CSV table of C-alpha atoms and ligand atoms in Angstrom, one decimal:
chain,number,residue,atom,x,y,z
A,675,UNK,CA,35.6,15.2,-4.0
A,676,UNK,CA,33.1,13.9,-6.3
A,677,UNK,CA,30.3,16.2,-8.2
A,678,UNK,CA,27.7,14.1,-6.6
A,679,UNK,CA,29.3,14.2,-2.8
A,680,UNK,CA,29.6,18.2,-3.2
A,681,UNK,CA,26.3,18.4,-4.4
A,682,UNK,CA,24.6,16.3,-1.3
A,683,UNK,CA,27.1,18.5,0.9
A,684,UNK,CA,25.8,21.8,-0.7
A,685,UNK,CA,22.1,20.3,0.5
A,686,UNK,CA,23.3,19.5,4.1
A,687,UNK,CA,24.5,16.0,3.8
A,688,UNK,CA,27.9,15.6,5.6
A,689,UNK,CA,30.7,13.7,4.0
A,690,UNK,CA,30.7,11.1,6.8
A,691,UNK,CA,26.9,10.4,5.9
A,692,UNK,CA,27.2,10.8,2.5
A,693,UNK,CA,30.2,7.8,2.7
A,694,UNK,CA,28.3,6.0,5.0
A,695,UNK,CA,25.5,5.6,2.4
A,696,UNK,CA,27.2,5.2,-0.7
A,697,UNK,CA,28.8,2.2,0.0
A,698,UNK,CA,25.4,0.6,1.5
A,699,UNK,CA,23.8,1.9,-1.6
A,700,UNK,CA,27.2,0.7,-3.6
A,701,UNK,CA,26.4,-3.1,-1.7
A,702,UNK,CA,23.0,-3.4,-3.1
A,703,UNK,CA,23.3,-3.6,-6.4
A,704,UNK,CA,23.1,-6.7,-7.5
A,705,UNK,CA,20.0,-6.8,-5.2
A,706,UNK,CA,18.5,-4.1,-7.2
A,707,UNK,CA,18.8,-5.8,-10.4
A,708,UNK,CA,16.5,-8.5,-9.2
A,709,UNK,CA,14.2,-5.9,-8.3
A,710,UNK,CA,14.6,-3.7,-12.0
A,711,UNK,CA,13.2,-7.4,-13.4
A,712,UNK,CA,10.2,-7.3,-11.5
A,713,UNK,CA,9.8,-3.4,-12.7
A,714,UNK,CA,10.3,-4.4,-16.4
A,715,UNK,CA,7.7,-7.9,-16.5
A,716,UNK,CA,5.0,-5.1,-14.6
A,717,UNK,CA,5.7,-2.2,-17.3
A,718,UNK,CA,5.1,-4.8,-20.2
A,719,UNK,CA,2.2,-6.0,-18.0
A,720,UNK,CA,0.9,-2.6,-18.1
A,721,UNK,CA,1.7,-1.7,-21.3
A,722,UNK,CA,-0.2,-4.7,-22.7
A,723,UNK,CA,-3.3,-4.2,-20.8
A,724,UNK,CA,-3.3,-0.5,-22.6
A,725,UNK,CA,-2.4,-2.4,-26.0
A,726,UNK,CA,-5.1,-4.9,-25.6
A,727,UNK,CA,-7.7,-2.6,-24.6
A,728,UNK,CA,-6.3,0.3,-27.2
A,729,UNK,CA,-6.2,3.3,-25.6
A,730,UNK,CA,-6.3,6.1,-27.6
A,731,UNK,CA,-6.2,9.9,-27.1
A,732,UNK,CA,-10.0,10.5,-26.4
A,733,UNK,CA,-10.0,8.1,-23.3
A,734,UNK,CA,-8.5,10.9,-21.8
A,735,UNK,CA,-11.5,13.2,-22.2
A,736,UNK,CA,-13.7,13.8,-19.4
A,737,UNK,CA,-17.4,13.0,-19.1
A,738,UNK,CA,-19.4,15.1,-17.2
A,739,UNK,CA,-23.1,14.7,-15.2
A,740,UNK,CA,-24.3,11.1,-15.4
A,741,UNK,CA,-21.5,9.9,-17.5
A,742,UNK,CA,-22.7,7.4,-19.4
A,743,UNK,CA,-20.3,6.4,-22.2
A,744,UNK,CA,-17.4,7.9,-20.3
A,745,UNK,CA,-15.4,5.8,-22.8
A,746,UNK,CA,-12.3,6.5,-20.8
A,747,UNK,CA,-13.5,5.5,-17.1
A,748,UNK,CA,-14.9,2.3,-18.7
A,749,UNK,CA,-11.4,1.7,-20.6
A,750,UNK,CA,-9.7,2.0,-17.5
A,751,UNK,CA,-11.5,-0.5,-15.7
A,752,UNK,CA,-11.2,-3.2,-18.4
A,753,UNK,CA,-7.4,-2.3,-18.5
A,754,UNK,CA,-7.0,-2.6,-14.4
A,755,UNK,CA,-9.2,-6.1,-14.9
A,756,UNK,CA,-6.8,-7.0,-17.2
A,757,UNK,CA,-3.6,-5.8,-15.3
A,758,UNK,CA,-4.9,-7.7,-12.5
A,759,UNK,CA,-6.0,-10.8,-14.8
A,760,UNK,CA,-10.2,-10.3,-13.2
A,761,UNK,CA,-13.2,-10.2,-15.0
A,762,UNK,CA,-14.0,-7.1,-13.5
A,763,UNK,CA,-12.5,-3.9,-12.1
A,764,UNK,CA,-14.5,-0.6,-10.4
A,765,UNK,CA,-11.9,2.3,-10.5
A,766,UNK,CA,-13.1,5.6,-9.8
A,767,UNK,CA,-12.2,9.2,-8.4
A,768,UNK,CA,-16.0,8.9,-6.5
A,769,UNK,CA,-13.9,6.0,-3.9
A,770,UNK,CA,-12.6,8.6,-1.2
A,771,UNK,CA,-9.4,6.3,-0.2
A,772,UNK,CA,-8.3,2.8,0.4
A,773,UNK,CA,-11.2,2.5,3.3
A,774,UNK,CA,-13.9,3.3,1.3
A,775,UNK,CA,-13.0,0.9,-1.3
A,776,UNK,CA,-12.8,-2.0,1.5
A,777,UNK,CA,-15.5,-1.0,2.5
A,778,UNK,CA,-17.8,-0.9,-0.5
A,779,UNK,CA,-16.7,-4.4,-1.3
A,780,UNK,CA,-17.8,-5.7,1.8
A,781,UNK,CA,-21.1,-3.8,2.1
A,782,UNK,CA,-21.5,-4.8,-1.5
A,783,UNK,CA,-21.5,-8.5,-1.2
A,784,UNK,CA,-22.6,-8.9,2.2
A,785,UNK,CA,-26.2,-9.6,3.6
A,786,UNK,CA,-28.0,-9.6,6.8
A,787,UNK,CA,-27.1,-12.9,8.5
A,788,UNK,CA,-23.3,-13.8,6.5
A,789,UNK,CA,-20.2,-13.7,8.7
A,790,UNK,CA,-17.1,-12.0,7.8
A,791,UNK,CA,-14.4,-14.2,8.9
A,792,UNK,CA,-10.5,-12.9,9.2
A,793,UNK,CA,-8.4,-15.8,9.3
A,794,UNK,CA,-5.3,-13.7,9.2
A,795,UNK,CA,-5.7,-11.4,12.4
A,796,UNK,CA,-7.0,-8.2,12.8
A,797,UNK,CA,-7.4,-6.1,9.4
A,798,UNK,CA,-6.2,-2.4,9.1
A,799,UNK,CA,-7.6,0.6,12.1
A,800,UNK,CA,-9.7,2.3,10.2
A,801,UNK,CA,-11.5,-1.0,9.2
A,802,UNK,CA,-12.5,-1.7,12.8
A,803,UNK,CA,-15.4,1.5,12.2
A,804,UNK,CA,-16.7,-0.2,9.1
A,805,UNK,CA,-16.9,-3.3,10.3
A,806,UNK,CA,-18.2,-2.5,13.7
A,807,UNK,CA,-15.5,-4.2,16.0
A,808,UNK,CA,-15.6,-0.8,17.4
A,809,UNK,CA,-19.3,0.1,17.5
A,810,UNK,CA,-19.9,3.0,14.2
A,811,UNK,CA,-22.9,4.7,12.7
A,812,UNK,CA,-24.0,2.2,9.6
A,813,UNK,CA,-21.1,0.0,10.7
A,814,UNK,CA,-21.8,-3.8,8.7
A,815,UNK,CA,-22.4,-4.9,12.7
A,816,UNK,CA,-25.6,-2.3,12.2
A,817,UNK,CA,-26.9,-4.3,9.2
A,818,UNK,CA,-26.7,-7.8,11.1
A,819,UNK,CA,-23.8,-9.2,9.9
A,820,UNK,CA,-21.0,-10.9,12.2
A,821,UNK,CA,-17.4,-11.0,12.3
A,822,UNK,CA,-15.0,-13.9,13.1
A,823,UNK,CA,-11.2,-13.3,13.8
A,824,UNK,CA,-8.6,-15.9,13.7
A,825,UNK,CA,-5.1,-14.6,15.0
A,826,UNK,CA,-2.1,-15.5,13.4
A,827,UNK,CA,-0.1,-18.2,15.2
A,828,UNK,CA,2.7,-16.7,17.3
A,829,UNK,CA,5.4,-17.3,14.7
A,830,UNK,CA,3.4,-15.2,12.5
A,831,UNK,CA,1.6,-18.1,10.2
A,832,UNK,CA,-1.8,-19.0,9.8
A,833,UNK,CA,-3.1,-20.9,12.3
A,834,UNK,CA,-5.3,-23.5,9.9
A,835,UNK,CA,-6.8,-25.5,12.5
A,836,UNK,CA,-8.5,-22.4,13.9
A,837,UNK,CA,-9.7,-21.2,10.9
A,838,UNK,CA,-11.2,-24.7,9.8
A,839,UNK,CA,-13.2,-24.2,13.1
A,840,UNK,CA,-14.0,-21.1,12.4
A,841,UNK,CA,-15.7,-21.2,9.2
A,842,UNK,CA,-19.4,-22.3,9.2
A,843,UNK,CA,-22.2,-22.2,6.9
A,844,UNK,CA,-23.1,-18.3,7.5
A,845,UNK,CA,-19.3,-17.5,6.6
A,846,UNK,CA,-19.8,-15.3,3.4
A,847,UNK,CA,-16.3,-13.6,2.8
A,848,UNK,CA,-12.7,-13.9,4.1
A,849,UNK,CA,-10.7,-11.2,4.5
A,850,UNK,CA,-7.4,-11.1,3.9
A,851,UNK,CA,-4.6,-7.9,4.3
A,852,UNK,CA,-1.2,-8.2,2.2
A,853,UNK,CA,0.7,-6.1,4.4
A,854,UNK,CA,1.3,-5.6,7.7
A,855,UNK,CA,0.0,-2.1,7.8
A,856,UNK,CA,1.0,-0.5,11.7
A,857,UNK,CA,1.1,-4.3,13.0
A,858,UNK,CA,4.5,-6.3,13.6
A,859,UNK,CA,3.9,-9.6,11.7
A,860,UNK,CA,5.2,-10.1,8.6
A,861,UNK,CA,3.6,-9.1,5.1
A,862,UNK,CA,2.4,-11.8,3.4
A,863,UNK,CA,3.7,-13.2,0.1
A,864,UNK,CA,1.3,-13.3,-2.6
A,865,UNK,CA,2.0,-16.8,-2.6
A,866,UNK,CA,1.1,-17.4,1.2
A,867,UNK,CA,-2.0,-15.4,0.2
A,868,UNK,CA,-2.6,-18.3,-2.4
A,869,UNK,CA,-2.6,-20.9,0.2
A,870,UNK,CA,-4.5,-19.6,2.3
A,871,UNK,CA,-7.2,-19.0,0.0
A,872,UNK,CA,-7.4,-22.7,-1.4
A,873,UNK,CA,-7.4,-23.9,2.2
A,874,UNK,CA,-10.7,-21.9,2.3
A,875,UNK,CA,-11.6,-22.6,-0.7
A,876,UNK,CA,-11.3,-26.3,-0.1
A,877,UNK,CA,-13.6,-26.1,3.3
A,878,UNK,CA,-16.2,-24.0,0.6
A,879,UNK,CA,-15.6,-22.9,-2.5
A,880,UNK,CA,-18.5,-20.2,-2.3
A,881,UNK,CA,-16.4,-17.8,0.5
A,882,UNK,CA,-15.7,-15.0,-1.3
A,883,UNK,CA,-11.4,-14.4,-0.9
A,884,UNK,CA,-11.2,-10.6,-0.8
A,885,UNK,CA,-7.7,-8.6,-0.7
A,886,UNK,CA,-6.9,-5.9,1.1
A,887,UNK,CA,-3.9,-5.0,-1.7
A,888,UNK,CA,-2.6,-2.0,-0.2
A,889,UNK,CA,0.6,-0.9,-0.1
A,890,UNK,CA,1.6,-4.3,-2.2
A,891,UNK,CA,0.2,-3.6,-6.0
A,892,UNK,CA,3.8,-4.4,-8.1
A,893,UNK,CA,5.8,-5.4,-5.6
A,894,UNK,CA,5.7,-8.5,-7.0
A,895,UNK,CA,4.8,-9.9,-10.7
A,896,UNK,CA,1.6,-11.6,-9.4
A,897,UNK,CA,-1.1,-10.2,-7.1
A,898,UNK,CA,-3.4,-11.9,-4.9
A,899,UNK,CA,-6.1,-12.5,-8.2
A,900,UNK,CA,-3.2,-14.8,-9.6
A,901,UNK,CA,-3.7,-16.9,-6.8
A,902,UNK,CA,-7.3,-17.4,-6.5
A,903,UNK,CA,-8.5,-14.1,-4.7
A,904,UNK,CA,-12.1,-13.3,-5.8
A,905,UNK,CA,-11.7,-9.9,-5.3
A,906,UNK,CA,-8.1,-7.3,-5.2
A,907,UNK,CA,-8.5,-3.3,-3.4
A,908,UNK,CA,-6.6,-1.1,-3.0
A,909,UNK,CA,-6.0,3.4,-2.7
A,910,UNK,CA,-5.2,5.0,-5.9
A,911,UNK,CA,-3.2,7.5,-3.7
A,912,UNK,CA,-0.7,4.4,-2.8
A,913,UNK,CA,0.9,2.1,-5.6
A,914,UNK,CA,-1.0,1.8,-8.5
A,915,UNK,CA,-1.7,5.1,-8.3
A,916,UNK,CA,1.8,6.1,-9.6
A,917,UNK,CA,2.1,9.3,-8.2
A,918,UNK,CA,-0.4,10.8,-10.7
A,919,UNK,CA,-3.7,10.0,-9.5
A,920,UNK,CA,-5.1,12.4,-7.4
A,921,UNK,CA,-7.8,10.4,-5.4
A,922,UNK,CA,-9.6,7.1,-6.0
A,923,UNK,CA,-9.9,3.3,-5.2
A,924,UNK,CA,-10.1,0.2,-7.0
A,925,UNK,CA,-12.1,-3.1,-6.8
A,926,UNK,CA,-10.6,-5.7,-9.2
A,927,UNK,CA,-11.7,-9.0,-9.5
A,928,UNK,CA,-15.3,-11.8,-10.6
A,929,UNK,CA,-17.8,-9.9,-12.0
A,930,UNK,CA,-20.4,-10.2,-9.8
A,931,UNK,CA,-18.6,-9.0,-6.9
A,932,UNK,CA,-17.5,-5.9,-8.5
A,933,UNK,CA,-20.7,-5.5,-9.7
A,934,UNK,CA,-22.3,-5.7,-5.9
A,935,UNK,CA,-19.8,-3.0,-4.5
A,936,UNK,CA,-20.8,-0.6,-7.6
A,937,UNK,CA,-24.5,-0.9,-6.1
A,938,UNK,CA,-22.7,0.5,-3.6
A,939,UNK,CA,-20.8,3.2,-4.8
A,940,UNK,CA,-24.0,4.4,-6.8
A,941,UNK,CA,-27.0,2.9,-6.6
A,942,UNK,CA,-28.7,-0.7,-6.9
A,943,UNK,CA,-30.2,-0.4,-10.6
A,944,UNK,CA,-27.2,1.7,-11.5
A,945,UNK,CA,-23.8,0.2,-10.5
A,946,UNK,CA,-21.2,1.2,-12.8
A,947,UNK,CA,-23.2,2.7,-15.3
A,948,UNK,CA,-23.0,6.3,-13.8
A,949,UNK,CA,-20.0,8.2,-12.2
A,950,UNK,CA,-18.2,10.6,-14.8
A,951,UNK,CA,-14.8,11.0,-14.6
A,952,UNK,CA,-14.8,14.2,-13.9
A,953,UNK,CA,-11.0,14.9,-16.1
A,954,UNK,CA,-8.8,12.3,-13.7
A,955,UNK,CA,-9.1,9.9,-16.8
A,956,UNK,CA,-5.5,10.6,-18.2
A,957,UNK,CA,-4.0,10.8,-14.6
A,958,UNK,CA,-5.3,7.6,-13.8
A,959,UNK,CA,-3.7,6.0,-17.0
A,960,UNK,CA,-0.8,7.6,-17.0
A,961,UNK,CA,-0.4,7.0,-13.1
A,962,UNK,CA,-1.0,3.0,-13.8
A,963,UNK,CA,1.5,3.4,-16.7
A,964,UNK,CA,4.0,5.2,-14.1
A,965,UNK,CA,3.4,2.5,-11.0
A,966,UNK,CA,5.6,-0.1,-11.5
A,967,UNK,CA,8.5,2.1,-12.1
A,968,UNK,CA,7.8,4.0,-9.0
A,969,UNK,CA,6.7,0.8,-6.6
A,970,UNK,CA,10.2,-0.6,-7.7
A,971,UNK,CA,11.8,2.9,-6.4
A,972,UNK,CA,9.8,2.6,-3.3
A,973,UNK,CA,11.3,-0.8,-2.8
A,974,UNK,CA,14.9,-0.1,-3.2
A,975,UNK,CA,14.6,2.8,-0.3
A,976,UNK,CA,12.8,0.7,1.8
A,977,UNK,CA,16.0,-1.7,1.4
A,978,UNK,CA,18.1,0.7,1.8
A,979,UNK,CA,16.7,2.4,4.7
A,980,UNK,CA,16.5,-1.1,6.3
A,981,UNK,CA,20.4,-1.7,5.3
A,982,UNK,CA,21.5,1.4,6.5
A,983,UNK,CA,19.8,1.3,10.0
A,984,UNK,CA,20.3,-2.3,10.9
A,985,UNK,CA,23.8,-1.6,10.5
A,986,UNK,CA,23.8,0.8,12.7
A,987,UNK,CA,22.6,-1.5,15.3
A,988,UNK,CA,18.5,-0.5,15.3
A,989,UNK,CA,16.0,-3.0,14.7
A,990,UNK,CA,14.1,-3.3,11.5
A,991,UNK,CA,11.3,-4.8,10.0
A,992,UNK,CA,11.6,-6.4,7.6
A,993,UNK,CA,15.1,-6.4,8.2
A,994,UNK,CA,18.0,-6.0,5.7
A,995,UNK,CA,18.0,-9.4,3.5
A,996,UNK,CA,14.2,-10.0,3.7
A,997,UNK,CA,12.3,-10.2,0.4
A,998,UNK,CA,9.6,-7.9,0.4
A,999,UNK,CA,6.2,-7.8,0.0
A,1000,UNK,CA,5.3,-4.3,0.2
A,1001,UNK,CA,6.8,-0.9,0.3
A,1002,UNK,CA,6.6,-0.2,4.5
A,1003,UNK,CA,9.8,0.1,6.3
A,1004,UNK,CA,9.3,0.0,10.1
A,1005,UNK,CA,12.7,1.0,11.6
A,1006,UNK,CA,12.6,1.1,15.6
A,1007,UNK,CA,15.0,4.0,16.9
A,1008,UNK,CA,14.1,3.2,20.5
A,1009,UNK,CA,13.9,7.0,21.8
A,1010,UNK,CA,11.5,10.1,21.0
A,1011,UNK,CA,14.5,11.9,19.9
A,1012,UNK,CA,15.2,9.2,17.5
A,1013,UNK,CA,12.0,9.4,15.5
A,1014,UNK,CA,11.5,13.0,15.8
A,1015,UNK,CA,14.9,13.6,14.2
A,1016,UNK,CA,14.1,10.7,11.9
A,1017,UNK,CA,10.9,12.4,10.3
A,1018,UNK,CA,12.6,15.9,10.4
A,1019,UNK,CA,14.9,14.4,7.7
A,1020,UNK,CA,12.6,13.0,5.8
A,1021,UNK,CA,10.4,16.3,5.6
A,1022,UNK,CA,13.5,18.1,4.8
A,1023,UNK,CA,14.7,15.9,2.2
A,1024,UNK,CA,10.9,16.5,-0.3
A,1025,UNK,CA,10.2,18.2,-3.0
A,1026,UNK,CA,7.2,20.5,-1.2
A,1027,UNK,CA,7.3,21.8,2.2
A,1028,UNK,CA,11.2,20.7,2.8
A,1029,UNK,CA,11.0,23.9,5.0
A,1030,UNK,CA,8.3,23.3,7.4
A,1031,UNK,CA,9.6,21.0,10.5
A,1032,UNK,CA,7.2,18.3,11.9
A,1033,UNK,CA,6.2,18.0,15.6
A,1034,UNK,CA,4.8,15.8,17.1
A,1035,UNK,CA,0.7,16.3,18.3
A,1036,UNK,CA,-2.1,14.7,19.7
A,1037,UNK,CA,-4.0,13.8,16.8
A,1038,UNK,CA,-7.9,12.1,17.0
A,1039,UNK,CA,-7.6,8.6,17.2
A,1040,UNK,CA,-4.4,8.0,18.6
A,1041,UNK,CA,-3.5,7.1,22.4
A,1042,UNK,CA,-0.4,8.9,22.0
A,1043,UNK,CA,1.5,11.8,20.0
A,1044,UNK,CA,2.1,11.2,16.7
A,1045,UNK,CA,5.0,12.5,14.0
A,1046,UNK,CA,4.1,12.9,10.6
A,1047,UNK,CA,6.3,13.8,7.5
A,1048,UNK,CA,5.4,14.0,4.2
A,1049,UNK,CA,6.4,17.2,1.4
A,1050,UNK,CA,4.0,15.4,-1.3
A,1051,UNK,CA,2.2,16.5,-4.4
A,1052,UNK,CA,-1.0,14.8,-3.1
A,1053,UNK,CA,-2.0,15.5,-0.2
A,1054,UNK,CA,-1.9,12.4,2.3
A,1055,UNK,CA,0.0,10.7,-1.0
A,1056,UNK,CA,1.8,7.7,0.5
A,1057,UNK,CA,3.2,6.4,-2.3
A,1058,UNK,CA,5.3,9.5,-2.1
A,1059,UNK,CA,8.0,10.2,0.1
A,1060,UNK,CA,6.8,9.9,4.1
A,1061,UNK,CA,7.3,9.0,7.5
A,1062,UNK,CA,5.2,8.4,10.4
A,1063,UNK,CA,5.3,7.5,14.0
A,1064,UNK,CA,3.5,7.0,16.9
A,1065,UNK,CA,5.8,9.2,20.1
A,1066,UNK,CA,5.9,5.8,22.4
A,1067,UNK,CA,8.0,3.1,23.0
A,1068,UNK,CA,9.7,1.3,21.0
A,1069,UNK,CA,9.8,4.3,19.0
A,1070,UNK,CA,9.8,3.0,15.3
A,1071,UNK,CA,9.1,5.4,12.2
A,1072,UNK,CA,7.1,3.3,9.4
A,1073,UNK,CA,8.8,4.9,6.4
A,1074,UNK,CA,7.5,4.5,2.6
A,1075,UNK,CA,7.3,5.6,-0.7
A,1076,UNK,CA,9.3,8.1,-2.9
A,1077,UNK,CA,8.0,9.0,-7.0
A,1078,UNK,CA,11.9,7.7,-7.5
A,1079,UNK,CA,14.5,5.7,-5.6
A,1080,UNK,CA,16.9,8.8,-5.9
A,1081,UNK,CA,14.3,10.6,-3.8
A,1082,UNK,CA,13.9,8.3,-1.2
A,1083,UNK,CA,17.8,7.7,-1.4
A,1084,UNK,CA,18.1,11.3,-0.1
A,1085,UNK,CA,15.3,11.0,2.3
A,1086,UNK,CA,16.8,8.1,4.1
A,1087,UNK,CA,20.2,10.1,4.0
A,1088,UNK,CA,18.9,13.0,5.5
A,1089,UNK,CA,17.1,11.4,8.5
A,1090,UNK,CA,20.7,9.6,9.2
A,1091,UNK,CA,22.3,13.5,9.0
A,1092,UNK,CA,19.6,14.3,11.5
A,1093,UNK,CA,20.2,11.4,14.0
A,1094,UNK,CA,24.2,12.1,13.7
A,1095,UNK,CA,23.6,15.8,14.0
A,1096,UNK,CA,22.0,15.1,17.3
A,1097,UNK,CA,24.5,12.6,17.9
A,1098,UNK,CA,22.2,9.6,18.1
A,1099,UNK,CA,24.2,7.6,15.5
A,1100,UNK,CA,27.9,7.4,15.5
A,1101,UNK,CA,29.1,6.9,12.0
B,633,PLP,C1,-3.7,2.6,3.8
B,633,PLP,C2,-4.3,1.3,4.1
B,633,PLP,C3,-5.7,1.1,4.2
B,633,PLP,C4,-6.6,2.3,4.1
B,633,PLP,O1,-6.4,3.2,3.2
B,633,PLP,P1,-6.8,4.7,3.3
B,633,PLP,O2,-6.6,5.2,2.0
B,633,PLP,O3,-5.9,5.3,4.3
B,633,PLP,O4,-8.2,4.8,3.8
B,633,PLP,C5,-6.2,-0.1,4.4
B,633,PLP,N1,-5.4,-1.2,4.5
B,633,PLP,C6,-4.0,-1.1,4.4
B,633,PLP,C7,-3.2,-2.3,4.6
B,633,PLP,C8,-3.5,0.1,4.2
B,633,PLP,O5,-2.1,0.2,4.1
């Protein structure tokens, strides 16, 4: 017996399992050289943007009070408006999570009297609070401003037409979400995202094109501000976050619009002038310089998670041969048992907390029970190793994340010893 296959057996994997998985992971190879090339273009991207912007030891001082000439916050937003090819970026530990960024951005740019159009279907839960679809103290729909929604068409494109008829002369900002978050449809290509936006674009040029990024930063070699997006957001606790940052959001993308969302975040008469950094400086670089190595690792278990269960006959989204978009992995194991032995694995497979087990509870928000597991570094961290699911039918787990594709490797392995333990999988 191999060193390695003792090793995962002294940890609780089985030799059937453990076989089972090599040779999936053995299969993928030459797909995981594809995705090493996307890992190396985004490392030299990030490694120029720090060249170019020459960061030096004392960026990673902290200011303190006010913070003006935080040298290191203001390097790290030229170098994210640079990774991201903007004018602008905001990146800060003051944005709580990838909510509070959306949502500055939109509060930011819009007015009394603009529209919000979504002309790709319903944007992310928590969004449905800021905007006001579901009525919410200081929600944009409290500040008179409207919201549109265009759905997808059923085969999961955009349904142009509609969206031509949707757009009128109050329609301010369009916006758009790269992945499919908790929803079925398909993530969207950076390159679908680019079409979309010049179909906009070409009814008027003025709607702003704002990203919802999460979940998708490095996936690919371009991002939506390649491809005409006016502004990019995202959670500094997901990808570009690389692990390292502890808290934080950016806004990337024309300088004006990052420049409304800091009035925002601070004050009008302010903007990005104040906010000290408060000592995440050198977790944010580092993180950044960290993030396309980990997003790649991310990728490769969500493949091999998706190879492994379709396989075994369980549906998966995307499935097995899809490219990807992001790092979510929706795997539907069609029984309560299923995703409760699912998450167990994955909780007992991390770094922190392997030895608490998850359960399932009512938690605010939800119409049903949920299962959450997650041994991270950060707390709530979802670019590390975790697993989540709603206890109702069909049962899937969305699975993500993992600091390295031999963690998530093992996490994926483990939730298979748990469903073959309970003899839920026959291998
Ligand atoms: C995570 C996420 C958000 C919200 O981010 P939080 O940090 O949880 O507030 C918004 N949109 C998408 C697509 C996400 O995945």
């Amino acid at each position: 017996m191999s060193d390695l296959k003792n090793y995962y057996k002294s940890l609780g994997i089985s030799e059937k399992v453990f076989d089972y998985c090599d040779a999936a992971a053995k299969k993928l190879n030459e797909r995981f050289l594809a995705i090493d090339e996307i890992i190396e273009y985004n490392q030299l991207k990030v490694i120029s943007a720090m060249q170019k912007n020459k960061i030096s030891d004392y960026h990673f001082n902290t200011g303190t009070g006010y913070g003006y000439n935080d040298d290191g916050r203001d390097a790290l937003e030229n170098v994210y408006a640079d990774v991201f090819h903007t004018e602008s970026a905001l990146v800060r530990p003051h944005i709580t999570c990838g909510t509070h960024a959306l949502s500055l951005a939109l509060a930011g740019n819009l007015r009394p009297g603009d529209e919000l159009l979504a002309p790709a279907g319903k944007p992310y839960d928590t969004l449905e609070e800021v905007i006001g679809i579901r009525p919410s103290k200081g929600s944009l729909a409290e500040y008179g401003i409207t919201y549109r929604q265009v759905e997808l068409k059923p085969d999961g494109t955009f349904d142009y037409d509609k969206i031509r008829q949707a757009i009128h002369k109050n329609t301010k900002l369009a916006h758009i979400q790269r992945s499919k978050g908790y929803q079925t449809r398909p993530t969207f290509s950076v390159k679908q995202i680019g079409e979309l936006i010049a179909f906009i674009k070409s009814i008027n040029p003025d709607i702003i094109c704002m990203v919802d990024n999460c979940y998708g930063e490095f996936v690919e070699t371009i991002e939506p501000s390649d491809v005409g997006a006016d502004l990019c957001v995202g959670s500094l606790i997901k990808n570009p976050g690389g692990g390292l940052a502890p808290i934080g959001g950016y806004i990337a993308g024309k300088k004006e619009y990052v420049e409304n969302a800091a009035y925002r975040l601070t004050t009008p008469g302010l903007g990005k002038e104040v906010g000290a950094s408060l000592g995440v400086n050198r977790s944010f670089f580092q993180g950044l310089f960290l993030a396309p190595q980990v997003v790649g690792g991310a990728v490769k278990g969500a493949i091999f998670a998706a190879n492994i269960y379709e396989n075994l006959g369980f549906k998966v989204v995307p499935d097995k041969d899809e490219s990807r978009h992001d790092i979510i992995q929706a795997v539907v194991l069609n029984s309560p048992e299923g995703v409760i032995n699912f998450c167990k694995g994955i909780q007992a497979a991390a770094p922190v907390d392997s030895h608490v087990v998850p359960e399932p509870w009512a938690m605010p928000g939800y119409d049903s029970d949920v299962i959450m597991a997650a041994g991270a570094f950060i707390q709530g961290s979802s670019i590390e190793l975790s697993a989540d699911a709603p206890i109702k039918p069909p049962y899937s787990v969305y699975f993500q994340g993992g600091l390295t594709w031999y963690h998530s490797k093992f996490g994926i392995m483990m939730s298979l010893q748990k469903l073959f333990e309970a003899n839920l999988v026959d291998l």
